[in-house]
Amino acid sequence: MQTVETLNEGLKRAYTLTIPAKEISDRVEAEVRQAAPQVRMPGFRPGKVPANLIRKMHGPQLEQDALNNAVRDSVQALLSEKQLRPAMQPAVELGDGYESGKDAEVTVSLEVLPDVPAPVIEGLTLERLTVEPSEEEIDTQLNRLASQQKAFEDAPEDRAADKGDQVIMDFAGKVDGVAFDGGTGEGMAIELGSGQLIPGFEDQLIGVKVGESRTVSVNFPDDYGVETLKGKPATFDITVTALKTAKEGGPDDAFAKSLGLESLEQLRGLLKGQIEQELNGLTRTHMKRKLLDQLAASHDFPVPPSMVEAEFGQIWQQLEHEATHEADQDAARAEMEKDRADYQKIAERRVRLGLLLSQIGQQNGVEVSSQEMNRLIAQAAQQYSPKDRERFIQYIQQDPMAAAQLRAPLYEDKVVDWLFDKAEITDRPATRAELEAAIEEEDGFATGTHQHSHDDHDHSGHDHAAHDHGDHDHGADDHSGHDHGANEASAVDAGYGDEASVESEAEAPKAAKKAKKAKPVEGDVVDPSEGAEAVKPRAKRKAKDEG
């Protein structure tokens, strides 16, 4: 193979590779020998078909396979010989006019990962805001839990329904006098005043009694999740089949025992632990952002434009998604466009921080063990049905890109923890409000994981009535979802190369809802891990927005 460098400018490289015709021909011969034992042809015993007949029957395909393999191996040899670390998948193109029996000329264009300067980690100083759970918070969580576990009992005869009561009803909905899909059901239980149904529905049920029939008139919201019902007036013929009232009594030992615990004190202890875990997460988020700020301020080096553009594309895609959930989508997109340059800077910073953290991790022996990786895979597999879990595990084990993406958040956490150990940290007691304000003043960034799958929600088990979908569009057959609110998708993607995986635990800014009051924070980093095929899906996982 002959190699000629045609471009060496900044991080951009380009080469012309010439693959001799003889090498391709030799590969074809090897393909013929390999295929011969499997070829079946009338008149010949298995494995005895002459090579010339194999070439006649399968020659074009064998030559194409040989050419593809030759190009692939030549590109790999180029990367190895020149010690190139691609930032994204190299662009490989076969020269025009290639003909069988001639040399193949191939152009290879790529951007390489930069030489990251020695990371400066001396002198890192951080403040850790420590917050203790208050008794008021524990009481609030306890009362919320008791409310969620609310029990109902049959109401006295002749009682008229009031707010807080549970109405059991059959219903049949119509639009323009015609029944619509999903608008009919039986035995649906609704707590009046809960806001589960579209505006105006529950209010018209106040005063109903068991056995009573009533027609409820409502308007589907303009942003309802089913296109054919948006803004439409509708009527529901309902019949009340049962009425229940909430059992009296607050959380006590009996309530704790109903949850499988020994006492109310034990339940309070568990809730305190959950609140502590949440507060510790907020504290860590605040510290991490301050750490990344210091690293970004003390390190500046060129980053591959292709990685930045890919990262920006992911951010923009998430912002476009957010805009679709706004009442005024045009205004939301106008805000996005106004801040486009800021998002470009965020993308560049993410890539730079990703490369930097990766370098720190490699230089200091930070690794994700095989045991830790196995736990990650097992945890991620739990999101799937039993029949799909094995397929998911095989996918992760066979696809290095998918494995790198799954490993990336844990690797980043370990690098950040290593840096925390090297930093000078001072503790300062604070309140939850102070901690949340400190995070919010960093331009309103929300914490969370990355890609959020919108089909992870389970809407089964509900009857089809006029429930309020909020921001989701579930299709014409599903009129059963409660108001789940808008899901958030985040925007961090993988690069190409042999750097260790580093991802962010901070989501992209929610432009549609916060752009008017806050500029985006550049607190994320991007994964410069393995391979350019960033279009491959990440392992699905549910993401919780804590912002």
Coordinates of C-alpha atoms in Angstrom, one line a residue, residues 1-3 17-20 23 27 67-81 104 106 108:
M1 CA 0.0 0.0 0.0
Q2 CA 1.3 3.4 -0.9
T3 CA 0.4 6.3 1.4
L17 CA -4.0 5.3 -0.2
T18 CA -3.2 3.2 -3.2
I19 CA -4.1 -0.5 -2.9
P20 CA -2.3 -2.6 -5.5
E23 CA -3.4 -7.4 -3.2
R27 CA -7.8 -11.4 -1.4
L67 CA -12.2 -4.7 -1.9
N68 CA -14.1 -3.7 1.2
N69 CA -11.8 -5.8 3.4
A70 CA -8.7 -4.3 1.7
V71 CA -9.9 -0.8 2.3
R72 CA -10.8 -1.4 5.9
D73 CA -7.5 -3.0 6.7
S74 CA -5.6 -0.3 4.9
V75 CA -7.3 2.4 6.9
Q76 CA -6.5 0.6 10.1
A77 CA -2.9 0.2 9.0
L78 CA -2.8 3.9 8.3
L79 CA -4.1 4.8 11.7
S80 CA -1.6 2.5 13.4
E81 CA 1.4 3.5 11.3
A104 CA -7.7 1.1 -6.0
V106 CA -8.8 5.6 -1.6
V108 CA -9.2 9.1 3.9

